[in-house]
mmCIF file with all atom_site columns, C-alpha atoms in Angstrom:
data_model
loop_
_atom_site.group_PDB
_atom_site.id
_atom_site.type_symbol
_atom_site.label_atom_id
_atom_site.label_alt_id
_atom_site.label_comp_id
_atom_site.label_asym_id
_atom_site.label_entity_id
_atom_site.label_seq_id
_atom_site.pdbx_PDB_ins_code
_atom_site.Cartn_x
_atom_site.Cartn_y
_atom_site.Cartn_z
_atom_site.occupancy
_atom_site.B_iso_or_equiv
_atom_site.pdbx_formal_charge
_atom_site.auth_seq_id
_atom_site.auth_comp_id
_atom_site.auth_asym_id
_atom_site.auth_atom_id
_atom_site.pdbx_PDB_model_num
ATOM 1   C CA . MET A 1 1   ? -0.248  0.092   0.168   1.00 0.00 ? 18  MET A CA 1
ATOM 2   C CA . SER A 1 2   ? 1.352   3.723   -0.858  1.00 0.00 ? 19  SER A CA 1
ATOM 3   C CA . GLN A 1 3   ? 2.234   4.851   2.217   1.00 0.00 ? 20  GLN A CA 1
ATOM 4   C CA . ILE A 1 4   ? 1.166   9.132   0.811   1.00 0.00 ? 21  ILE A CA 1
ATOM 5   C CA . PRO A 1 5   ? -2.603  10.115  3.102   1.00 0.00 ? 22  PRO A CA 1
ATOM 6   C CA . TRP A 1 6   ? -6.241  9.517   2.234   1.00 0.00 ? 23  TRP A CA 1
ATOM 7   C CA . TRP A 1 7   ? -5.898  13.263  1.608   1.00 0.00 ? 24  TRP A CA 1
ATOM 8   C CA . GLY A 1 8   ? -2.746  14.082  0.164   1.00 0.00 ? 25  GLY A CA 1
ATOM 9   C CA . LEU A 1 9   ? -4.650  13.999  -3.962  1.00 0.00 ? 26  LEU A CA 1
ATOM 10  C CA . PRO A 1 10  ? -6.799  16.608  -2.581  1.00 0.00 ? 27  PRO A CA 1
ATOM 11  C CA . LEU A 1 11  ? -5.655  18.942  -0.648  1.00 0.00 ? 28  LEU A CA 1
ATOM 12  C CA . VAL A 1 12  ? -2.825  19.567  -3.562  1.00 0.00 ? 29  VAL A CA 1
ATOM 13  C CA . ALA A 1 13  ? -5.958  19.873  -6.447  1.00 0.00 ? 30  ALA A CA 1
ATOM 14  C CA . VAL A 1 14  ? -6.912  22.735  -4.087  1.00 0.00 ? 31  VAL A CA 1
ATOM 15  C CA . VAL A 1 15  ? -3.937  23.745  -4.117  1.00 0.00 ? 32  VAL A CA 1
ATOM 16  C CA . PHE A 1 16  ? -2.885  24.020  -7.452  1.00 0.00 ? 33  PHE A CA 1
ATOM 17  C CA . ALA A 1 17  ? -6.568  24.984  -8.746  1.00 0.00 ? 34  ALA A CA 1
ATOM 18  C CA . LEU A 1 18  ? -6.204  28.279  -6.291  1.00 0.00 ? 35  LEU A CA 1
ATOM 19  C CA . ALA A 1 19  ? -2.538  29.183  -7.413  1.00 0.00 ? 36  ALA A CA 1
ATOM 20  C CA . GLY A 1 20  ? -4.391  28.716  -10.929 1.00 0.00 ? 37  GLY A CA 1
ATOM 21  C CA . ALA A 1 21  ? -7.106  31.451  -10.203 1.00 0.00 ? 38  ALA A CA 1
ATOM 22  C CA . ALA A 1 22  ? -4.517  33.370  -9.043  1.00 0.00 ? 39  ALA A CA 1
ATOM 23  C CA . ALA A 1 23  ? -2.699  33.241  -12.035 1.00 0.00 ? 40  ALA A CA 1
ATOM 24  C CA . VAL A 1 24  ? -5.740  34.208  -14.461 1.00 0.00 ? 41  VAL A CA 1
ATOM 25  C CA . PHE A 1 25  ? -7.511  36.825  -11.689 1.00 0.00 ? 42  PHE A CA 1
ATOM 26  C CA . LEU A 1 26  ? -3.279  38.580  -12.041 1.00 0.00 ? 43  LEU A CA 1
ATOM 27  C CA . ALA A 1 27  ? -3.238  38.064  -16.114 1.00 0.00 ? 44  ALA A CA 1
ATOM 28  C CA . ALA A 1 28  ? -7.196  39.607  -16.320 1.00 0.00 ? 45  ALA A CA 1
ATOM 29  C CA . SER A 1 29  ? -6.717  42.359  -13.714 1.00 0.00 ? 46  SER A CA 1
ATOM 30  C CA . ARG A 1 30  ? -3.171  43.513  -15.838 1.00 0.00 ? 47  ARG A CA 1
ATOM 31  C CA . ASN A 1 31  ? -5.012  43.642  -18.993 1.00 0.00 ? 48  ASN A CA 1
ATOM 32  C CA . SER A 1 32  ? -8.478  45.611  -17.908 1.00 0.00 ? 49  SER A CA 1
ATOM 33  C CA . GLU A 1 33  ? -5.232  47.774  -16.166 1.00 0.00 ? 50  GLU A CA 1
ATOM 34  C CA . MET A 1 34  ? -3.191  47.951  -19.521 1.00 0.00 ? 51  MET A CA 1
ATOM 35  C CA . LEU A 1 35  ? -6.870  48.568  -21.186 1.00 0.00 ? 52  LEU A CA 1
ATOM 36  C CA . THR A 1 36  ? -7.898  51.049  -18.361 1.00 0.00 ? 53  THR A CA 1
ATOM 37  C CA . ARG A 1 37  ? -4.479  53.248  -19.636 1.00 0.00 ? 54  ARG A CA 1
ATOM 38  C CA . ARG A 1 38  ? -4.831  52.786  -23.474 1.00 0.00 ? 55  ARG A CA 1
ATOM 39  C CA . ARG A 1 39  ? -7.664  53.413  -23.921 1.00 0.00 ? 56  ARG A CA 1
ATOM 40  C CA . HIS A 1 40  ? -7.119  56.844  -20.774 1.00 0.00 ? 57  HIS A CA 1
ATOM 41  C CA . SER A 1 41  ? -4.410  58.018  -23.136 1.00 0.00 ? 58  SER A CA 1
ATOM 42  C CA . ARG A 1 42  ? -6.364  57.081  -26.533 1.00 0.00 ? 59  ARG A CA 1
ATOM 43  C CA . GLN A 1 43  ? -8.560  59.625  -25.429 1.00 0.00 ? 60  GLN A CA 1
ATOM 44  C CA . TRP A 1 44  ? -6.028  62.318  -23.761 1.00 0.00 ? 61  TRP A CA 1
ATOM 45  C CA . TYR A 1 45  ? -4.803  62.627  -27.877 1.00 0.00 ? 62  TYR A CA 1
ATOM 46  C CA . ASP A 1 46  ? -7.816  62.256  -29.509 1.00 0.00 ? 63  ASP A CA 1
ATOM 47  C CA . GLU A 1 47  ? -9.180  65.708  -26.870 1.00 0.00 ? 64  GLU A CA 1
ATOM 48  C CA . ARG A 1 48  ? -5.435  66.863  -28.058 1.00 0.00 ? 65  ARG A CA 1
ATOM 49  C CA . LYS A 1 49  ? -6.021  66.759  -31.255 1.00 0.00 ? 66  LYS A CA 1
ATOM 50  C CA . ASP A 1 50  ? -9.468  68.243  -31.440 1.00 0.00 ? 67  ASP A CA 1
ATOM 51  C CA . ALA A 1 51  ? -8.898  71.198  -29.943 1.00 0.00 ? 68  ALA A CA 1
ATOM 52  C CA . TYR A 1 52  ? -5.739  71.941  -31.348 1.00 0.00 ? 69  TYR A CA 1
ATOM 53  C CA . VAL A 1 53  ? -7.325  71.109  -34.643 1.00 0.00 ? 70  VAL A CA 1
ATOM 54  C CA . GLN A 1 54  ? -9.925  73.465  -33.550 1.00 0.00 ? 71  GLN A CA 1
ATOM 55  C CA . LEU A 1 55  ? -7.663  75.910  -33.820 1.00 0.00 ? 72  LEU A CA 1
ATOM 56  C CA . LEU A 1 56  ? -5.819  76.071  -36.411 1.00 0.00 ? 73  LEU A CA 1
ATOM 57  C CA . ALA A 1 57  ? -9.776  75.941  -38.260 1.00 0.00 ? 74  ALA A CA 1
ATOM 58  C CA . ALA A 1 58  ? -10.400 79.203  -36.189 1.00 0.00 ? 75  ALA A CA 1
ATOM 59  C CA . PHE A 1 59  ? -6.775  80.697  -36.290 1.00 0.00 ? 76  PHE A CA 1
ATOM 60  C CA . GLU A 1 60  ? -7.974  80.154  -40.564 1.00 0.00 ? 77  GLU A CA 1
ATOM 61  C CA . ARG A 1 61  ? -11.262 81.525  -40.723 1.00 0.00 ? 78  ARG A CA 1
ATOM 62  C CA . ALA A 1 62  ? -10.185 84.745  -38.746 1.00 0.00 ? 79  ALA A CA 1
ATOM 63  C CA . THR A 1 63  ? -7.035  84.983  -41.221 1.00 0.00 ? 80  THR A CA 1
ATOM 64  C CA . TYR A 1 64  ? -9.564  83.723  -44.468 1.00 0.00 ? 81  TYR A CA 1
ATOM 65  C CA . ARG A 1 65  ? -12.658 87.247  -42.778 1.00 0.00 ? 82  ARG A CA 1
ATOM 66  C CA . LEU A 1 66  ? -8.807  89.200  -42.889 1.00 0.00 ? 83  LEU A CA 1
ATOM 67  C CA . ARG A 1 67  ? -7.580  89.575  -45.776 1.00 0.00 ? 84  ARG A CA 1
ATOM 68  C CA . ALA A 1 68  ? -11.489 89.294  -47.306 1.00 0.00 ? 85  ALA A CA 1
ATOM 69  C CA . ALA A 1 69  ? -11.652 92.931  -45.297 1.00 0.00 ? 86  ALA A CA 1
ATOM 70  C CA . TYR A 1 70  ? -8.196  94.420  -46.913 1.00 0.00 ? 87  TYR A CA 1
ATOM 71  C CA . ASP A 1 71  ? -9.319  93.103  -49.886 1.00 0.00 ? 88  ASP A CA 1
ATOM 72  C CA . ALA A 1 72  ? -12.821 94.753  -50.611 1.00 0.00 ? 89  ALA A CA 1
ATOM 73  C CA . GLY A 1 73  ? -11.058 97.706  -48.029 1.00 0.00 ? 90  GLY A CA 1
ATOM 74  C CA . GLU A 1 74  ? -13.191 97.511  -46.060 1.00 0.00 ? 91  GLU A CA 1
ATOM 75  C CA . LYS A 1 75  ? -12.704 97.678  -41.547 1.00 0.00 ? 92  LYS A CA 1
ATOM 76  C CA . THR A 1 76  ? -10.920 95.481  -39.685 1.00 0.00 ? 93  THR A CA 1
ATOM 77  C CA . PRO A 1 77  ? -12.828 92.893  -37.465 1.00 0.00 ? 94  PRO A CA 1
ATOM 78  C CA . SER A 1 78  ? -13.673 94.001  -33.738 1.00 0.00 ? 95  SER A CA 1
ATOM 79  C CA . PRO A 1 79  ? -10.377 92.702  -31.724 1.00 0.00 ? 96  PRO A CA 1
ATOM 80  C CA . LEU A 1 80  ? -14.197 91.132  -29.181 1.00 0.00 ? 97  LEU A CA 1
ATOM 81  C CA . ASP A 1 81  ? -15.354 89.731  -32.716 1.00 0.00 ? 98  ASP A CA 1
ATOM 82  C CA . TYR A 1 82  ? -12.122 88.426  -33.067 1.00 0.00 ? 99  TYR A CA 1
ATOM 83  C CA . MET A 1 83  ? -11.913 86.638  -29.185 1.00 0.00 ? 100 MET A CA 1
ATOM 84  C CA . ASP A 1 84  ? -15.437 85.857  -30.041 1.00 0.00 ? 101 ASP A CA 1
ATOM 85  C CA . GLN A 1 85  ? -14.851 84.161  -32.330 1.00 0.00 ? 102 GLN A CA 1
ATOM 86  C CA . VAL A 1 86  ? -11.517 81.930  -31.119 1.00 0.00 ? 103 VAL A CA 1
ATOM 87  C CA . GLY A 1 87  ? -11.221 82.345  -27.576 1.00 0.00 ? 104 GLY A CA 1
ATOM 88  C CA . PRO A 1 88  ? -13.600 79.198  -27.273 1.00 0.00 ? 105 PRO A CA 1
ATOM 89  C CA . ALA A 1 89  ? -11.377 76.892  -29.178 1.00 0.00 ? 106 ALA A CA 1
ATOM 90  C CA . LEU A 1 90  ? -7.577  78.728  -28.062 1.00 0.00 ? 107 LEU A CA 1
ATOM 91  C CA . MET A 1 91  ? -8.910  77.725  -24.030 1.00 0.00 ? 108 MET A CA 1
ATOM 92  C CA . PRO A 1 92  ? -8.697  74.103  -23.845 1.00 0.00 ? 109 PRO A CA 1
ATOM 93  C CA . VAL A 1 93  ? -4.926  74.086  -25.985 1.00 0.00 ? 110 VAL A CA 1
ATOM 94  C CA . ARG A 1 94  ? -3.637  76.363  -23.249 1.00 0.00 ? 111 ARG A CA 1
ATOM 95  C CA . LEU A 1 95  ? -4.892  73.300  -20.933 1.00 0.00 ? 112 LEU A CA 1
ATOM 96  C CA . LEU A 1 96  ? -4.174  70.796  -23.009 1.00 0.00 ? 113 LEU A CA 1
ATOM 97  C CA . ALA A 1 97  ? -1.309  71.585  -24.238 1.00 0.00 ? 114 ALA A CA 1
ATOM 98  C CA . SER A 1 98  ? 2.248   71.566  -23.612 1.00 0.00 ? 115 SER A CA 1
ATOM 99  C CA . GLY A 1 99  ? 5.069   74.688  -23.595 1.00 0.00 ? 116 GLY A CA 1
ATOM 100 C CA . PRO A 1 100 ? 6.595   74.332  -26.930 1.00 0.00 ? 117 PRO A CA 1
ATOM 101 C CA . VAL A 1 101 ? 2.364   73.684  -28.510 1.00 0.00 ? 118 VAL A CA 1
ATOM 102 C CA . ARG A 1 102 ? 1.434   76.753  -26.010 1.00 0.00 ? 119 ARG A CA 1
ATOM 103 C CA . SER A 1 103 ? 3.887   79.639  -27.204 1.00 0.00 ? 120 SER A CA 1
ATOM 104 C CA . ALA A 1 104 ? 3.476   78.587  -30.806 1.00 0.00 ? 121 ALA A CA 1
ATOM 105 C CA . ALA A 1 105 ? 0.253   78.834  -30.585 1.00 0.00 ? 122 ALA A CA 1
ATOM 106 C CA . LEU A 1 106 ? -0.175  81.714  -28.136 1.00 0.00 ? 123 LEU A CA 1
ATOM 107 C CA . ALA A 1 107 ? 2.370   83.582  -30.836 1.00 0.00 ? 124 ALA A CA 1
ATOM 108 C CA . VAL A 1 108 ? -0.347  83.087  -33.555 1.00 0.00 ? 125 VAL A CA 1
ATOM 109 C CA . HIS A 1 109 ? -2.836  84.733  -31.445 1.00 0.00 ? 126 HIS A CA 1
ATOM 110 C CA . LEU A 1 110 ? -0.945  87.157  -30.603 1.00 0.00 ? 127 LEU A CA 1
ATOM 111 C CA . GLN A 1 111 ? -0.215  88.157  -34.602 1.00 0.00 ? 128 GLN A CA 1
ATOM 112 C CA . LEU A 1 112 ? -3.602  87.259  -34.965 1.00 0.00 ? 129 LEU A CA 1
ATOM 113 C CA . GLU A 1 113 ? -5.182  89.766  -32.376 1.00 0.00 ? 130 GLU A CA 1
ATOM 114 C CA . ARG A 1 114 ? -2.254  92.440  -33.601 1.00 0.00 ? 131 ARG A CA 1
ATOM 115 C CA . LEU A 1 115 ? -3.503  92.574  -36.918 1.00 0.00 ? 132 LEU A CA 1
ATOM 116 C CA . HIS A 1 116 ? -7.648  92.747  -35.330 1.00 0.00 ? 133 HIS A CA 1
ATOM 117 C CA . SER A 1 117 ? -6.274  96.019  -33.237 1.00 0.00 ? 134 SER A CA 1
ATOM 118 C CA . GLU A 1 118 ? -6.031  99.499  -34.323 1.00 0.00 ? 135 GLU A CA 1
ATOM 119 C CA . MET A 1 119 ? -2.701  100.418 -36.525 1.00 0.00 ? 136 MET A CA 1
ATOM 120 C CA . ASN A 1 120 ? -1.269  102.579 -35.765 1.00 0.00 ? 137 ASN A CA 1
ATOM 121 C CA . PRO A 1 121 ? 2.052   103.041 -37.641 1.00 0.00 ? 138 PRO A CA 1
ATOM 122 C CA . ALA A 1 122 ? 1.854   106.382 -37.922 1.00 0.00 ? 139 ALA A CA 1
ATOM 123 C CA . ALA A 1 123 ? 3.995   106.903 -34.610 1.00 0.00 ? 140 ALA A CA 1
ATOM 124 C CA . VAL A 1 124 ? 6.817   105.328 -37.019 1.00 0.00 ? 141 VAL A CA 1
ATOM 125 C CA . VAL A 1 125 ? 8.190   107.504 -39.580 1.00 0.00 ? 142 VAL A CA 1
ATOM 126 C CA . GLY A 1 126 ? 8.079   106.270 -43.062 1.00 0.00 ? 143 GLY A CA 1
ATOM 127 C CA . VAL A 1 127 ? 6.121   104.164 -42.311 1.00 0.00 ? 144 VAL A CA 1
ATOM 128 C CA . GLU A 1 128 ? 2.251   103.096 -44.300 1.00 0.00 ? 145 GLU A CA 1
ATOM 129 C CA . PRO A 1 129 ? -0.674  101.660 -42.115 1.00 0.00 ? 146 PRO A CA 1
ATOM 130 C CA . ARG A 1 130 ? -2.010  99.846  -45.143 1.00 0.00 ? 147 ARG A CA 1
ATOM 131 C CA . THR A 1 131 ? 2.001   98.558  -45.945 1.00 0.00 ? 148 THR A CA 1
ATOM 132 C CA . HIS A 1 132 ? 2.354   97.922  -42.235 1.00 0.00 ? 149 HIS A CA 1
ATOM 133 C CA . PHE A 1 133 ? -0.902  95.746  -42.114 1.00 0.00 ? 150 PHE A CA 1
ATOM 134 C CA . ARG A 1 134 ? -0.012  93.551  -45.293 1.00 0.00 ? 151 ARG A CA 1
ATOM 135 C CA . GLU A 1 135 ? 3.481   92.835  -43.943 1.00 0.00 ? 152 GLU A CA 1
ATOM 136 C CA . LEU A 1 136 ? 1.514   91.616  -40.180 1.00 0.00 ? 153 LEU A CA 1
ATOM 137 C CA . LEU A 1 137 ? -0.712  89.400  -42.291 1.00 0.00 ? 154 LEU A CA 1
ATOM 138 C CA . ALA A 1 138 ? 1.624   88.185  -44.430 1.00 0.00 ? 155 ALA A CA 1
ATOM 139 C CA . GLN A 1 139 ? 3.615   86.496  -41.375 1.00 0.00 ? 156 GLN A CA 1
ATOM 140 C CA . VAL A 1 140 ? -0.089  84.327  -40.564 1.00 0.00 ? 157 VAL A CA 1
ATOM 141 C CA . PRO A 1 141 ? 0.911   81.714  -42.851 1.00 0.00 ? 158 PRO A CA 1
ATOM 142 C CA . LEU A 1 142 ? 4.423   80.912  -41.033 1.00 0.00 ? 159 LEU A CA 1
ATOM 143 C CA . VAL A 1 143 ? 3.675   81.593  -38.175 1.00 0.00 ? 160 VAL A CA 1
ATOM 144 C CA . MET A 1 144 ? 1.124   79.647  -38.283 1.00 0.00 ? 161 MET A CA 1
ATOM 145 C CA . GLN A 1 145 ? 3.737   76.660  -39.739 1.00 0.00 ? 162 GLN A CA 1
ATOM 146 C CA . GLU A 1 146 ? 5.807   76.886  -36.445 1.00 0.00 ? 163 GLU A CA 1
ATOM 147 C CA . PHE A 1 147 ? 2.899   75.820  -34.410 1.00 0.00 ? 164 PHE A CA 1
ATOM 148 C CA . GLU A 1 148 ? 1.324   73.014  -36.635 1.00 0.00 ? 165 GLU A CA 1
ATOM 149 C CA . ALA A 1 149 ? 4.930   71.726  -36.137 1.00 0.00 ? 166 ALA A CA 1
ATOM 150 C CA . ALA A 1 150 ? 5.152   71.827  -32.807 1.00 0.00 ? 167 ALA A CA 1
ATOM 151 C CA . VAL A 1 151 ? 1.301   69.867  -33.477 1.00 0.00 ? 168 VAL A CA 1
ATOM 152 C CA . ARG A 1 152 ? 3.554   67.402  -35.125 1.00 0.00 ? 169 ARG A CA 1
ATOM 153 C CA . GLU A 1 153 ? 6.260   66.612  -32.954 1.00 0.00 ? 170 GLU A CA 1
ATOM 154 C CA . GLU A 1 154 ? 4.130   67.449  -29.014 1.00 0.00 ? 171 GLU A CA 1
ATOM 155 C CA . LEU A 1 155 ? 1.257   63.957  -31.314 1.00 0.00 ? 172 LEU A CA 1
ATOM 156 C CA . GLN A 1 156 ? 4.348   62.366  -33.465 1.00 0.00 ? 173 GLN A CA 1
ATOM 157 C CA . ILE A 1 157 ? 1.938   62.681  -36.918 1.00 0.00 ? 174 ILE A CA 1
ATOM 158 C CA . LYS A 1 158 ? 4.553   61.423  -38.788 1.00 0.00 ? 175 LYS A CA 1
ATOM 159 C CA . ASP A 1 159 ? 4.194   63.165  -42.578 1.00 0.00 ? 176 ASP A CA 1
ATOM 160 C CA . THR A 1 160 ? 4.203   58.966  -44.149 1.00 0.00 ? 177 THR A CA 1
ATOM 161 C CA . PRO A 1 161 ? 2.015   56.185  -43.664 1.00 0.00 ? 178 PRO A CA 1
ATOM 162 C CA . PRO A 1 162 ? 2.767   53.261  -40.928 1.00 0.00 ? 179 PRO A CA 1
ATOM 163 C CA . ALA A 1 163 ? 4.702   50.790  -42.479 1.00 0.00 ? 180 ALA A CA 1
ATOM 164 C CA . SER A 1 164 ? 2.124   48.120  -43.475 1.00 0.00 ? 181 SER A CA 1
ATOM 165 C CA . LEU A 1 165 ? 1.965   44.130  -41.597 1.00 0.00 ? 182 LEU A CA 1
ATOM 166 C CA . ASN A 1 166 ? 2.359   41.774  -44.343 1.00 0.00 ? 183 ASN A CA 1
ATOM 167 C CA . GLY A 1 167 ? 5.097   43.991  -45.515 1.00 0.00 ? 184 GLY A CA 1
ATOM 168 C CA . ALA A 1 168 ? 2.735   44.470  -48.681 1.00 0.00 ? 185 ALA A CA 1
ATOM 169 C CA . ARG A 1 169 ? 2.622   47.902  -50.669 1.00 0.00 ? 186 ARG A CA 1
#
């Protein structure tokens, strides 16, 4: 007869069942944590991307309105109108963006704000107000490029599509 007590086999079975249950529980909780972290990261990325796109669109609309008013010989929109249009898109960027993106966005904002305010370069000898306005307006796309570059770097947006998994093109 065997030297193993009668309760040995059930004890071993219970120990291995508990160890298996613990391993399954740990694997499931780790998987759940990773999915939650991935979901939060994706949500954070999407919130920032949406805020940046809205601000870029608001800046483009403001620039278009300035160009249209300038070409038509009309008075530029008031600074309050500009703030009503751009302010709601600017605030999320100020809250969510990193330092370089926030600085680039504020540089564009200050340039457009300057263009919406009363241009008075008459105090400077030899400066014509319309020429000064046109020069400042021509600088807006350059400052916008810096903002776009900072956004691309922060969001790690590449200008080439990702490589396919199967190697086919």
